[in-house]
mmCIF file of N, CA and C in Angstrom:
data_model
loop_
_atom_site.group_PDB
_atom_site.id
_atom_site.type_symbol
_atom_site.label_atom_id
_atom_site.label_comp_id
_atom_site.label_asym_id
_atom_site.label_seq_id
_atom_site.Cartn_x
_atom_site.Cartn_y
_atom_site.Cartn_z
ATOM 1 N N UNK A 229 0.829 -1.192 0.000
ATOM 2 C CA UNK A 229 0.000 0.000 0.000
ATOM 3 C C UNK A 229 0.869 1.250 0.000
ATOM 4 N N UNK A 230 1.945 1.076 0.842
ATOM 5 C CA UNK A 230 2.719 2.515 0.953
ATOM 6 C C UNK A 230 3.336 2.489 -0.425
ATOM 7 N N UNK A 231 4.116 1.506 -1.161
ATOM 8 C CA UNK A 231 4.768 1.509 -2.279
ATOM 9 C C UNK A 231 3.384 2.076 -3.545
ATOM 10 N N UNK A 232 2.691 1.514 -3.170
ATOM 11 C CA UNK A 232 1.474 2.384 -4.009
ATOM 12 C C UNK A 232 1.205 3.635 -4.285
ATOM 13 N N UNK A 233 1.909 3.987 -3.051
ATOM 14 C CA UNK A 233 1.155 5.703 -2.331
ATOM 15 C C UNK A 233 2.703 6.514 -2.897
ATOM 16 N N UNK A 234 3.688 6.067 -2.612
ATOM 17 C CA UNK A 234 5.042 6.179 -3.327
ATOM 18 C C UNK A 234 5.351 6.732 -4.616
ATOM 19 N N UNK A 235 4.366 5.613 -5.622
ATOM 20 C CA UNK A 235 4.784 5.610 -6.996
ATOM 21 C C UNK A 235 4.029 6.912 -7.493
ATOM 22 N N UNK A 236 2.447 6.451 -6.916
ATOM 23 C CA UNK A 236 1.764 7.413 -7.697
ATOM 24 C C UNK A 236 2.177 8.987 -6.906
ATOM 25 N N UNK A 237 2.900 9.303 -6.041
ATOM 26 C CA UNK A 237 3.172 10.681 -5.625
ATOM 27 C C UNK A 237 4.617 11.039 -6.655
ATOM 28 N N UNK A 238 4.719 10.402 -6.629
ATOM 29 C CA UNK A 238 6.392 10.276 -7.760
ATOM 30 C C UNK A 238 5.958 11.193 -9.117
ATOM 31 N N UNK A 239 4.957 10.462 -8.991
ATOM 32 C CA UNK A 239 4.660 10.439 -11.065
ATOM 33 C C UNK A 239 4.574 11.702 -11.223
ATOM 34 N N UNK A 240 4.364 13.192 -10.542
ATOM 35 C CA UNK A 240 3.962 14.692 -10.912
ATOM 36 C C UNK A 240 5.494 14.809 -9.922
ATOM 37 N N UNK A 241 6.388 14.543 -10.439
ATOM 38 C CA UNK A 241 7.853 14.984 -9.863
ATOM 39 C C UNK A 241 8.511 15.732 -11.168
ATOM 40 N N UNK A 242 8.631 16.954 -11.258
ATOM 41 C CA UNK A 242 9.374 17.398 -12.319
ATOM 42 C C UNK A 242 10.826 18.327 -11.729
ATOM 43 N N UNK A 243 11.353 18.600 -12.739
ATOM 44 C CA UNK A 243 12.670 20.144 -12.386
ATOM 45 C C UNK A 243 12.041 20.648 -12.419
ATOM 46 N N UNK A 244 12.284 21.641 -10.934
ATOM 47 C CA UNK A 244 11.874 22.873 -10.470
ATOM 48 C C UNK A 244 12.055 23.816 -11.940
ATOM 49 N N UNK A 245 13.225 24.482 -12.450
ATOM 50 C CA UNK A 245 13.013 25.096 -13.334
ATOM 51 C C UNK A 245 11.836 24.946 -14.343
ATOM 52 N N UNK A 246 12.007 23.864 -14.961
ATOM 53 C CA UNK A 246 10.482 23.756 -16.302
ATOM 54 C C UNK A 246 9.306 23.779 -15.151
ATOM 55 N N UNK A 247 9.332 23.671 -14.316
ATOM 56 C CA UNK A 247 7.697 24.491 -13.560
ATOM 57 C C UNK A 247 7.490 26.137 -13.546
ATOM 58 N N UNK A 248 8.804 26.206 -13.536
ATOM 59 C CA UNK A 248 8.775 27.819 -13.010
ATOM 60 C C UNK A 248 8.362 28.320 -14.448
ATOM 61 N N UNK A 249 9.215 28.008 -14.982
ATOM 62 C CA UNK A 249 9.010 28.269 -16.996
ATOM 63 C C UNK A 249 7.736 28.180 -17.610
ATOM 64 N N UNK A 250 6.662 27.187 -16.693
ATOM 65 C CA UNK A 250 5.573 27.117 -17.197
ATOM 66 C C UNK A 250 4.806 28.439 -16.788
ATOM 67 N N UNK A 251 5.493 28.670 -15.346
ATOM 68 C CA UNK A 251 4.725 29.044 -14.501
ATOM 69 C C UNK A 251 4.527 31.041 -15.090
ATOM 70 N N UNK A 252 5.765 31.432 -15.533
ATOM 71 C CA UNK A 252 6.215 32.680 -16.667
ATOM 72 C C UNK A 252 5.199 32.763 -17.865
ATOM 73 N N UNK A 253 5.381 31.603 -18.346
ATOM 74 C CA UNK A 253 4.401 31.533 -19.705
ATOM 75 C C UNK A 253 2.598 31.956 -19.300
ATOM 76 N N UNK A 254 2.535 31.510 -17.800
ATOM 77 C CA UNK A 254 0.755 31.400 -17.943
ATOM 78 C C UNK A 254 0.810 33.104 -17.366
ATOM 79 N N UNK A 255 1.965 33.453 -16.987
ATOM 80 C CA UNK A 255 2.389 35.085 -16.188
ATOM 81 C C UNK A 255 1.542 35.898 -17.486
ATOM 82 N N UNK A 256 2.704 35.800 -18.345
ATOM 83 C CA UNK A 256 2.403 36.585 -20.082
ATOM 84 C C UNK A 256 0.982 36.310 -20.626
ATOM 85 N N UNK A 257 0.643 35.300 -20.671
ATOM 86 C CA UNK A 257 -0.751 35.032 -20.988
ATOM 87 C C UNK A 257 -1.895 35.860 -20.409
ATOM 88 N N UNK A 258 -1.447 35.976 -18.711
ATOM 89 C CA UNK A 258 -2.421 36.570 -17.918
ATOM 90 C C UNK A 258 -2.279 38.485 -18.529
ATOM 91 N N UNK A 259 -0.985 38.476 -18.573
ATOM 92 C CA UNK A 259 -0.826 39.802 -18.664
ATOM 93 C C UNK A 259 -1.711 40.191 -20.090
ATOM 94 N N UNK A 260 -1.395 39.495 -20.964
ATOM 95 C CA UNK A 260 -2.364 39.529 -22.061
ATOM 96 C C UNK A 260 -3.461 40.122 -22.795
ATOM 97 N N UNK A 261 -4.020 38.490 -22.154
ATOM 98 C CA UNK A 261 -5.519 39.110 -21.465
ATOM 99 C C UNK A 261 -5.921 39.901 -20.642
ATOM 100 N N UNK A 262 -5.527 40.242 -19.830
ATOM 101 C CA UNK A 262 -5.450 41.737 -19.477
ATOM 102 C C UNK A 262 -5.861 43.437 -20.292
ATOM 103 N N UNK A 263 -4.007 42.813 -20.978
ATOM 104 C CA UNK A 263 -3.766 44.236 -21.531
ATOM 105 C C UNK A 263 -4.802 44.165 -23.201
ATOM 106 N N UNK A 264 -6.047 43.157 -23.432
ATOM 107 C CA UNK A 264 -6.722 43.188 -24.262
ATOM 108 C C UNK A 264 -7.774 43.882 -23.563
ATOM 109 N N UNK A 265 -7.986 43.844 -22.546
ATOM 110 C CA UNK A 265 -9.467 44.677 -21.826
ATOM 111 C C UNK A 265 -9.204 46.250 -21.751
ATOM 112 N N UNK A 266 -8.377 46.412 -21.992
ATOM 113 C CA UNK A 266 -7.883 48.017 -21.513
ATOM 114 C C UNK A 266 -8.640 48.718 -22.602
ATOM 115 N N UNK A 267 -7.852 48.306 -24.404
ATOM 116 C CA UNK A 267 -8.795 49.481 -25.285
ATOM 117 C C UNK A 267 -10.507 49.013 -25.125
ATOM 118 N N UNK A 268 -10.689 47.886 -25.081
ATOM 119 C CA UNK A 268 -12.552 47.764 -24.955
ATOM 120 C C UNK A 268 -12.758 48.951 -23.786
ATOM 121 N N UNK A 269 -12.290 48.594 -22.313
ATOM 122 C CA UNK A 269 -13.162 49.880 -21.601
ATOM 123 C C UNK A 269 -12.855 51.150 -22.210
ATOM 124 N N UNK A 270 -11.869 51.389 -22.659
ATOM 125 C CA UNK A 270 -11.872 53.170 -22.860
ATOM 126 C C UNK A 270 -12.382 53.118 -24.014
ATOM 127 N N UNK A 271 -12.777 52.474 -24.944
ATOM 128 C CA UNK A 271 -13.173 52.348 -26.089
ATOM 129 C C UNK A 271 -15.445 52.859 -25.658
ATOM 130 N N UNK A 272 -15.057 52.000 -24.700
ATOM 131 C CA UNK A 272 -16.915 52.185 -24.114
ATOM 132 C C UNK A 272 -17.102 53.517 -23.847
ATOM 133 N N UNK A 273 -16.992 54.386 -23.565
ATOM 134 C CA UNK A 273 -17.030 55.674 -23.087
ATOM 135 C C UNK A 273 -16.632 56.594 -23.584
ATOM 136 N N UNK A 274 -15.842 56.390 -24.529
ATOM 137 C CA UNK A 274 -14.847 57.531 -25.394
ATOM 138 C C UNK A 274 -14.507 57.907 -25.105
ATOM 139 N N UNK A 275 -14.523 59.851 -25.061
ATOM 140 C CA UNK A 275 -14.275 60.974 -24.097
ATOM 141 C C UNK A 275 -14.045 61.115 -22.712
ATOM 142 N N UNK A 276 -15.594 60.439 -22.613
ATOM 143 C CA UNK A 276 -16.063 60.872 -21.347
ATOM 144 C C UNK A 276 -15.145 59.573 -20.253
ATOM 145 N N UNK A 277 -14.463 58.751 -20.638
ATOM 146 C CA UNK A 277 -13.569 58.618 -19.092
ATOM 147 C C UNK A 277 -12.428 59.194 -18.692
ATOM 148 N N UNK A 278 -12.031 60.204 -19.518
ATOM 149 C CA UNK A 278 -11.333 61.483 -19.188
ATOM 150 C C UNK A 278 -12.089 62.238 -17.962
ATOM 151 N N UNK A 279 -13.256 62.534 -17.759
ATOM 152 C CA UNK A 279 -14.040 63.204 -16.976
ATOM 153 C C UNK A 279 -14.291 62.931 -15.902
ATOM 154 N N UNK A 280 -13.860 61.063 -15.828
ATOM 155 C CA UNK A 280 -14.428 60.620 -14.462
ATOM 156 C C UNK A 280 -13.388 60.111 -14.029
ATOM 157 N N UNK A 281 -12.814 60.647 -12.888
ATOM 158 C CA UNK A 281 -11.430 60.421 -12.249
ATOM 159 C C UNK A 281 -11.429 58.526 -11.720
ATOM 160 N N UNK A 282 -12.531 58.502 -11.339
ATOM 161 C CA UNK A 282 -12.865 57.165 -10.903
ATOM 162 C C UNK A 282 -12.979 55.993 -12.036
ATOM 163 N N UNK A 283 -13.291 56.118 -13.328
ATOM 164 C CA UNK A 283 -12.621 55.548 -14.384
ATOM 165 C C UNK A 283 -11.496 55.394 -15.041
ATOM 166 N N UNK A 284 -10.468 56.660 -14.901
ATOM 167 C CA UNK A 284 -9.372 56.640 -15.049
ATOM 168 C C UNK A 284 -8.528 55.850 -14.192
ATOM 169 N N UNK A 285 -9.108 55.803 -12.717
ATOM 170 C CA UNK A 285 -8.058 55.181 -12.190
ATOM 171 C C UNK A 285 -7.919 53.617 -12.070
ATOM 172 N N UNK A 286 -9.330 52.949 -12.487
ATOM 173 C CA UNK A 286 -9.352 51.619 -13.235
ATOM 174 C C UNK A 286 -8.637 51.157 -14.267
ATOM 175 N N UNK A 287 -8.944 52.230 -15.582
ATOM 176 C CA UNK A 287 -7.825 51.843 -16.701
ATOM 177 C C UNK A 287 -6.370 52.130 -16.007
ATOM 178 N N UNK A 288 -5.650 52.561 -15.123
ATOM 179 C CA UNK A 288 -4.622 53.240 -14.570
ATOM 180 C C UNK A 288 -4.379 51.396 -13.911
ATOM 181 N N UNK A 289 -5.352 50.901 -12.949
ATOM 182 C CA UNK A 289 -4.815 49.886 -12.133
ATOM 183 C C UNK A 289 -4.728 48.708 -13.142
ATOM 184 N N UNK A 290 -5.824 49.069 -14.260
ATOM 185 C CA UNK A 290 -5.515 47.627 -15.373
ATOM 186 C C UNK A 290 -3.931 47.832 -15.499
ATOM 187 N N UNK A 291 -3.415 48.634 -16.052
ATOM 188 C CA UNK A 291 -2.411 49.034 -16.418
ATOM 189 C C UNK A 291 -1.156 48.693 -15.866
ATOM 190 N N UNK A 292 -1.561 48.913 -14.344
ATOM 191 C CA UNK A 292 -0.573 48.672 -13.309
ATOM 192 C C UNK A 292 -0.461 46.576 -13.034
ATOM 193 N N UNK A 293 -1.682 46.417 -13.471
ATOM 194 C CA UNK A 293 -2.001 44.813 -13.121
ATOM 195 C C UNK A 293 -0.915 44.333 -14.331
ATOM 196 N N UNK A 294 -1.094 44.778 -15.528
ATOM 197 C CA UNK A 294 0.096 44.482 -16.626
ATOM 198 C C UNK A 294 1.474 44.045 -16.583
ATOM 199 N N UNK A 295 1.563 45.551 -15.437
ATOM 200 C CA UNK A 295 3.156 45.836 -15.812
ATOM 201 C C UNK A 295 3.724 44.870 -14.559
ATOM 202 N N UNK A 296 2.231 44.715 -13.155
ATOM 203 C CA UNK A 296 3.276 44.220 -12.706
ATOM 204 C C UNK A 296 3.094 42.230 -12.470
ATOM 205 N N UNK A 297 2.475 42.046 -13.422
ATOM 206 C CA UNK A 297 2.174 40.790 -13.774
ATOM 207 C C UNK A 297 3.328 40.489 -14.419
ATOM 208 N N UNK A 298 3.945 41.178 -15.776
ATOM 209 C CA UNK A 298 5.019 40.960 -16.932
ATOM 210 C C UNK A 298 6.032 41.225 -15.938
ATOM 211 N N UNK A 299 5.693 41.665 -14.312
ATOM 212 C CA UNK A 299 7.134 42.061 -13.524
ATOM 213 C C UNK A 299 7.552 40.523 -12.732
ATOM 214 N N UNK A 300 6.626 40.029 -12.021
ATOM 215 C CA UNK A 300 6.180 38.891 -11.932
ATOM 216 C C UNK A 300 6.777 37.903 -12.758
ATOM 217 N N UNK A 301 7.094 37.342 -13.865
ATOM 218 C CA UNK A 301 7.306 36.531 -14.597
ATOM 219 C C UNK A 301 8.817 36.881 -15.366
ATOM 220 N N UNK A 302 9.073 38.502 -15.326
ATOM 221 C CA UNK A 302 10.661 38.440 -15.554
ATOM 222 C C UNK A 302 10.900 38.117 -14.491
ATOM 223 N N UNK A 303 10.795 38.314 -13.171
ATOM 224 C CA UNK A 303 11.758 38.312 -11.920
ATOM 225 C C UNK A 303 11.435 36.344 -11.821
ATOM 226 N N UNK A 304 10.635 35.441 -12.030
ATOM 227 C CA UNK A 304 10.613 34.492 -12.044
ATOM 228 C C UNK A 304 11.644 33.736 -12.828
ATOM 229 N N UNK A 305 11.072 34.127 -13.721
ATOM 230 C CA UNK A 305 12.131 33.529 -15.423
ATOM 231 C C UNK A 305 13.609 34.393 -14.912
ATOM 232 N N UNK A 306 14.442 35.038 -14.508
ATOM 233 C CA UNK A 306 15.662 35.085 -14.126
ATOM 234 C C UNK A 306 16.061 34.587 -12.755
ATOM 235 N N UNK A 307 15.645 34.688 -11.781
ATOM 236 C CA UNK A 307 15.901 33.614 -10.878
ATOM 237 C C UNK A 307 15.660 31.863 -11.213
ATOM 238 N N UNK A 308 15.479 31.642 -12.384
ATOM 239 C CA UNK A 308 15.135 30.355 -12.801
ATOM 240 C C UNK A 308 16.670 30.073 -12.967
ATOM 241 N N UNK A 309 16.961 30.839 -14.221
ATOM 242 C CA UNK A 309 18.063 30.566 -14.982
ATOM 243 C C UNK A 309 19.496 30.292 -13.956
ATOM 244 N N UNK A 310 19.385 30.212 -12.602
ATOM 245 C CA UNK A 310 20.286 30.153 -11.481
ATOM 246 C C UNK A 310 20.001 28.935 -10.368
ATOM 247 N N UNK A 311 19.320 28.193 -11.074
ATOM 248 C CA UNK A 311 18.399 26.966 -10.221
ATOM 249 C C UNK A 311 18.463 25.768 -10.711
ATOM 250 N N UNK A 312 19.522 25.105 -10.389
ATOM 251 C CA UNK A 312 20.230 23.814 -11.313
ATOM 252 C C UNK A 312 19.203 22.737 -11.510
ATOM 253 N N UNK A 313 19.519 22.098 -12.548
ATOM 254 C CA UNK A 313 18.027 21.214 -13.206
ATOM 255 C C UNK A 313 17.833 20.660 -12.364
ATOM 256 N N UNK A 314 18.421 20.007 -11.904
ATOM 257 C CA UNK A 314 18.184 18.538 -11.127
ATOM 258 C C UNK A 314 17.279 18.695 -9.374
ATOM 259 N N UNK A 315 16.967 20.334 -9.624
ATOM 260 C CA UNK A 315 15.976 20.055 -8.537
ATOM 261 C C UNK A 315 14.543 19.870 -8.560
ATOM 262 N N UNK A 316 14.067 18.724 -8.162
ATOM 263 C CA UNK A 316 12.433 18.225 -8.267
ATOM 264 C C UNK A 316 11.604 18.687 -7.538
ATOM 265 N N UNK A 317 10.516 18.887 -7.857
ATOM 266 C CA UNK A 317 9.471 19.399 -6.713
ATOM 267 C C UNK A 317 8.646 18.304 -7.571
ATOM 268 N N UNK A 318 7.195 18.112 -6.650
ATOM 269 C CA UNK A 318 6.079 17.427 -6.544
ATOM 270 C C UNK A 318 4.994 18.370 -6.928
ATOM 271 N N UNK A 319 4.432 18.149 -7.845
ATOM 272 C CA UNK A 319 3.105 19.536 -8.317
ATOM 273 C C UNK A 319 2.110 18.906 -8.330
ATOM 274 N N UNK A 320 2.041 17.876 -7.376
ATOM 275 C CA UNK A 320 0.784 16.959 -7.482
ATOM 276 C C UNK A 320 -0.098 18.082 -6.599
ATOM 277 N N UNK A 321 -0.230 18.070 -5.977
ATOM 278 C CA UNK A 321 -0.859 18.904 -4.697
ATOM 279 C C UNK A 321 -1.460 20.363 -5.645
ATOM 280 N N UNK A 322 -0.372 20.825 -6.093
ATOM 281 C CA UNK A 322 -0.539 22.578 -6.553
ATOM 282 C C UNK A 322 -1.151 22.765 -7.850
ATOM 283 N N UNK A 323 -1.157 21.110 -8.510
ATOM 284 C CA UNK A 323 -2.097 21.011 -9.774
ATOM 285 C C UNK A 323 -3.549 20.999 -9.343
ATOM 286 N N UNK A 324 -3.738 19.920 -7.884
ATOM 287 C CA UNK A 324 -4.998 20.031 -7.751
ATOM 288 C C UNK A 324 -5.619 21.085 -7.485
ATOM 289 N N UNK A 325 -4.970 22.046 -6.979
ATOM 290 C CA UNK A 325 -5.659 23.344 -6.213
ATOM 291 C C UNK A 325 -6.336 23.981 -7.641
ATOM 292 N N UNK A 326 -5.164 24.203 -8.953
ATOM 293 C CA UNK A 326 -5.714 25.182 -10.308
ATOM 294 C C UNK A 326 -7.137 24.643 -11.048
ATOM 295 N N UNK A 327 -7.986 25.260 -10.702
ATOM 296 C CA UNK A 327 -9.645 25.390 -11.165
ATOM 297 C C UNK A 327 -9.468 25.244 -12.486
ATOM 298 N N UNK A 328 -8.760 26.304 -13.000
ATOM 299 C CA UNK A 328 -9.279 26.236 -14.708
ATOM 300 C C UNK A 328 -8.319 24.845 -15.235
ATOM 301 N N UNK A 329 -9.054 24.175 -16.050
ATOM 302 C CA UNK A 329 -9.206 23.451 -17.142
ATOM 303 C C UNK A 329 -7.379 23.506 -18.096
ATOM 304 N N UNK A 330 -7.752 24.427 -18.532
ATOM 305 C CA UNK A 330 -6.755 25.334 -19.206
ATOM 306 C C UNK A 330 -5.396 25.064 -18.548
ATOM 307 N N UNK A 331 -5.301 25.804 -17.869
ATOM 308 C CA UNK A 331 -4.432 26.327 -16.678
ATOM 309 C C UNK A 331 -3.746 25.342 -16.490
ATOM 310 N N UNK A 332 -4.558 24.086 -16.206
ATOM 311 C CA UNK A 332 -3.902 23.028 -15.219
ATOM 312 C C UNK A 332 -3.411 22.151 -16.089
ATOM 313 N N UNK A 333 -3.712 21.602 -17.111
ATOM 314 C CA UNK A 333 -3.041 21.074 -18.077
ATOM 315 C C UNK A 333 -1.630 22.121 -18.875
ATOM 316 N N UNK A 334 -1.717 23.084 -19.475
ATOM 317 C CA UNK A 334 -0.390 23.783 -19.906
ATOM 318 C C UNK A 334 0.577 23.535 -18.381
ATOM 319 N N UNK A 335 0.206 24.283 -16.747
ATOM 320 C CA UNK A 335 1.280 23.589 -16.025
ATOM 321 C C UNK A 335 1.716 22.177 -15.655
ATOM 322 N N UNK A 336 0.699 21.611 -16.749
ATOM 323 C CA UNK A 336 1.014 20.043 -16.072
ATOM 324 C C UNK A 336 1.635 19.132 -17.368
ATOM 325 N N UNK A 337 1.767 19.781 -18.171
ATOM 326 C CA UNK A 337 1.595 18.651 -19.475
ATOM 327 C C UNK A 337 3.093 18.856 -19.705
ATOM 328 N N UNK A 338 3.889 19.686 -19.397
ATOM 329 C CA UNK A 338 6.163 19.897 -19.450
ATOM 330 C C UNK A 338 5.534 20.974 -20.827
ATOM 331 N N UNK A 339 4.650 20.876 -21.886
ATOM 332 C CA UNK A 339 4.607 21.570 -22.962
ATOM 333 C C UNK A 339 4.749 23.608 -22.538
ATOM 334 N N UNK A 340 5.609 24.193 -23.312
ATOM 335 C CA UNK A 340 4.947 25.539 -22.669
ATOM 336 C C UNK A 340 5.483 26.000 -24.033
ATOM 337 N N UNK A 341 4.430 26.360 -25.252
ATOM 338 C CA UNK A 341 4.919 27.009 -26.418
ATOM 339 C C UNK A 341 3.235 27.675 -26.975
ATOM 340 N N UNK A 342 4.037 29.271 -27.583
ATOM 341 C CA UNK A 342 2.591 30.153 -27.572
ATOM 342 C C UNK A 342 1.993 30.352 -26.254
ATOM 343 N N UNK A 343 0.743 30.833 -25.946
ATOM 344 C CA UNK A 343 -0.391 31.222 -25.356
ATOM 345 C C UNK A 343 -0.969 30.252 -25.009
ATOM 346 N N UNK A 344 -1.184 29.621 -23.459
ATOM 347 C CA UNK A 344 -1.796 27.862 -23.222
ATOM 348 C C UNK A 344 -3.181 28.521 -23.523
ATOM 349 N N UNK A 345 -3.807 30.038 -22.893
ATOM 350 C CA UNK A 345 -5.218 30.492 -23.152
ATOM 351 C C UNK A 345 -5.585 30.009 -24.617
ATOM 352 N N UNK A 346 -7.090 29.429 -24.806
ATOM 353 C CA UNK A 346 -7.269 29.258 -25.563
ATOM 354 C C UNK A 346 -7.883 30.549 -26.279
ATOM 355 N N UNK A 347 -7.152 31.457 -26.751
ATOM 356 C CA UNK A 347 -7.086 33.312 -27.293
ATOM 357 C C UNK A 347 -8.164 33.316 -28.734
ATOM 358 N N UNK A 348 -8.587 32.272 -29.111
ATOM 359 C CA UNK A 348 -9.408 31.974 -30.659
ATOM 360 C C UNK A 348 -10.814 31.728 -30.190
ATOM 361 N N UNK A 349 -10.793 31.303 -28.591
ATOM 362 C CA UNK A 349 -12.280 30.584 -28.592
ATOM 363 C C UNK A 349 -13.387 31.256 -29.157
ATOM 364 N N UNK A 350 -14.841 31.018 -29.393
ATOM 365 C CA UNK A 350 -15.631 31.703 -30.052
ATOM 366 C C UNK A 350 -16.212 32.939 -28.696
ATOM 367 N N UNK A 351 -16.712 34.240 -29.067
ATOM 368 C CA UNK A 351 -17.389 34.425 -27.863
ATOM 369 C C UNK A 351 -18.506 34.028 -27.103
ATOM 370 N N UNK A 352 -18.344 34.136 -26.405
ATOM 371 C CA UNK A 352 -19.428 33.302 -25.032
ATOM 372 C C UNK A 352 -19.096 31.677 -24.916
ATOM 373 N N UNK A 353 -17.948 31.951 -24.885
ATOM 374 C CA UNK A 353 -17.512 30.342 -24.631
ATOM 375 C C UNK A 353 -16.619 30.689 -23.189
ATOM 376 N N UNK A 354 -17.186 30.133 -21.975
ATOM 377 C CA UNK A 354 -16.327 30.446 -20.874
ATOM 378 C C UNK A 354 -16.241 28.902 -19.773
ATOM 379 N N UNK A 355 -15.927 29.174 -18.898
ATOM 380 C CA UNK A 355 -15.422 27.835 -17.586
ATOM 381 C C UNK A 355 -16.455 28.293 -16.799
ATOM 382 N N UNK A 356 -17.264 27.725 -16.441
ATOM 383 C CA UNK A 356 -18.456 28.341 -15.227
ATOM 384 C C UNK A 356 -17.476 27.861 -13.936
ATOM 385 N N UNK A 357 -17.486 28.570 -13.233
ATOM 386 C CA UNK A 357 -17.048 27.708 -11.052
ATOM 387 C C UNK A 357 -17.528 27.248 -10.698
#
């Protein structure tokens, strides 16, 4: 039973680095999507969220969510590059926690190339909670 409990905790054992690498890639993605919502709101209002200080400072915190998301994922991705392969972590646990669909497969699958978001879906295609 314990050799059971052993193997299958084994099996989600990867290098710390290619986690972290995944972990950069879903960074950029987030930032992304993000920095795609910014022209839609100011786009809604035109002018007039010049006028309302309290709208500005939304597009202002999107903004800030960007820069410091893409800050997030450089400071990750260079402390990587200093973190010798051969150290393993267990992502069994930290896979189960990630809700989205998406998400949890790009950090789980070693793959990390392009955008794991699926950025094409049709609209009104979403993950309900």
């Amino acid at each position: 039973m314990q050799a059971e409990y052993l193997s299958a905790a084994t099996a989600m054992e990867e290098a710390l680095p290619d986690v972290l690498m995944r972990i950069v890639s879903e960074l950029h993605d987030v930032a992304y999507l993000i920095e795609r919502i910014e022209p839609q709101l100011s786009g809604v209002h035109g002018e007039a969220v010049l006028d309302h200080a309290e709208r500005l400072m939304v597009l202002q915190g999107i903004d800030l969510a960007v820069q410091k998301t893409r800050g997030l994922a450089e400071f990750i991705d260079t402390i990587t590059a200093s973190i010798p392969e051969n150290w393993i972590v267990d992502v069994t646990t930290a896979l189960n926690l990630v809700k989205l669909a998406d998400m949890q497969k790009a950090l789980s699958n070693g793959m990390r190339h392009g955008h794991s978001q699926p950025i094409g879906k049709a609209v009104g295609d979403f993950e309900a909670f």
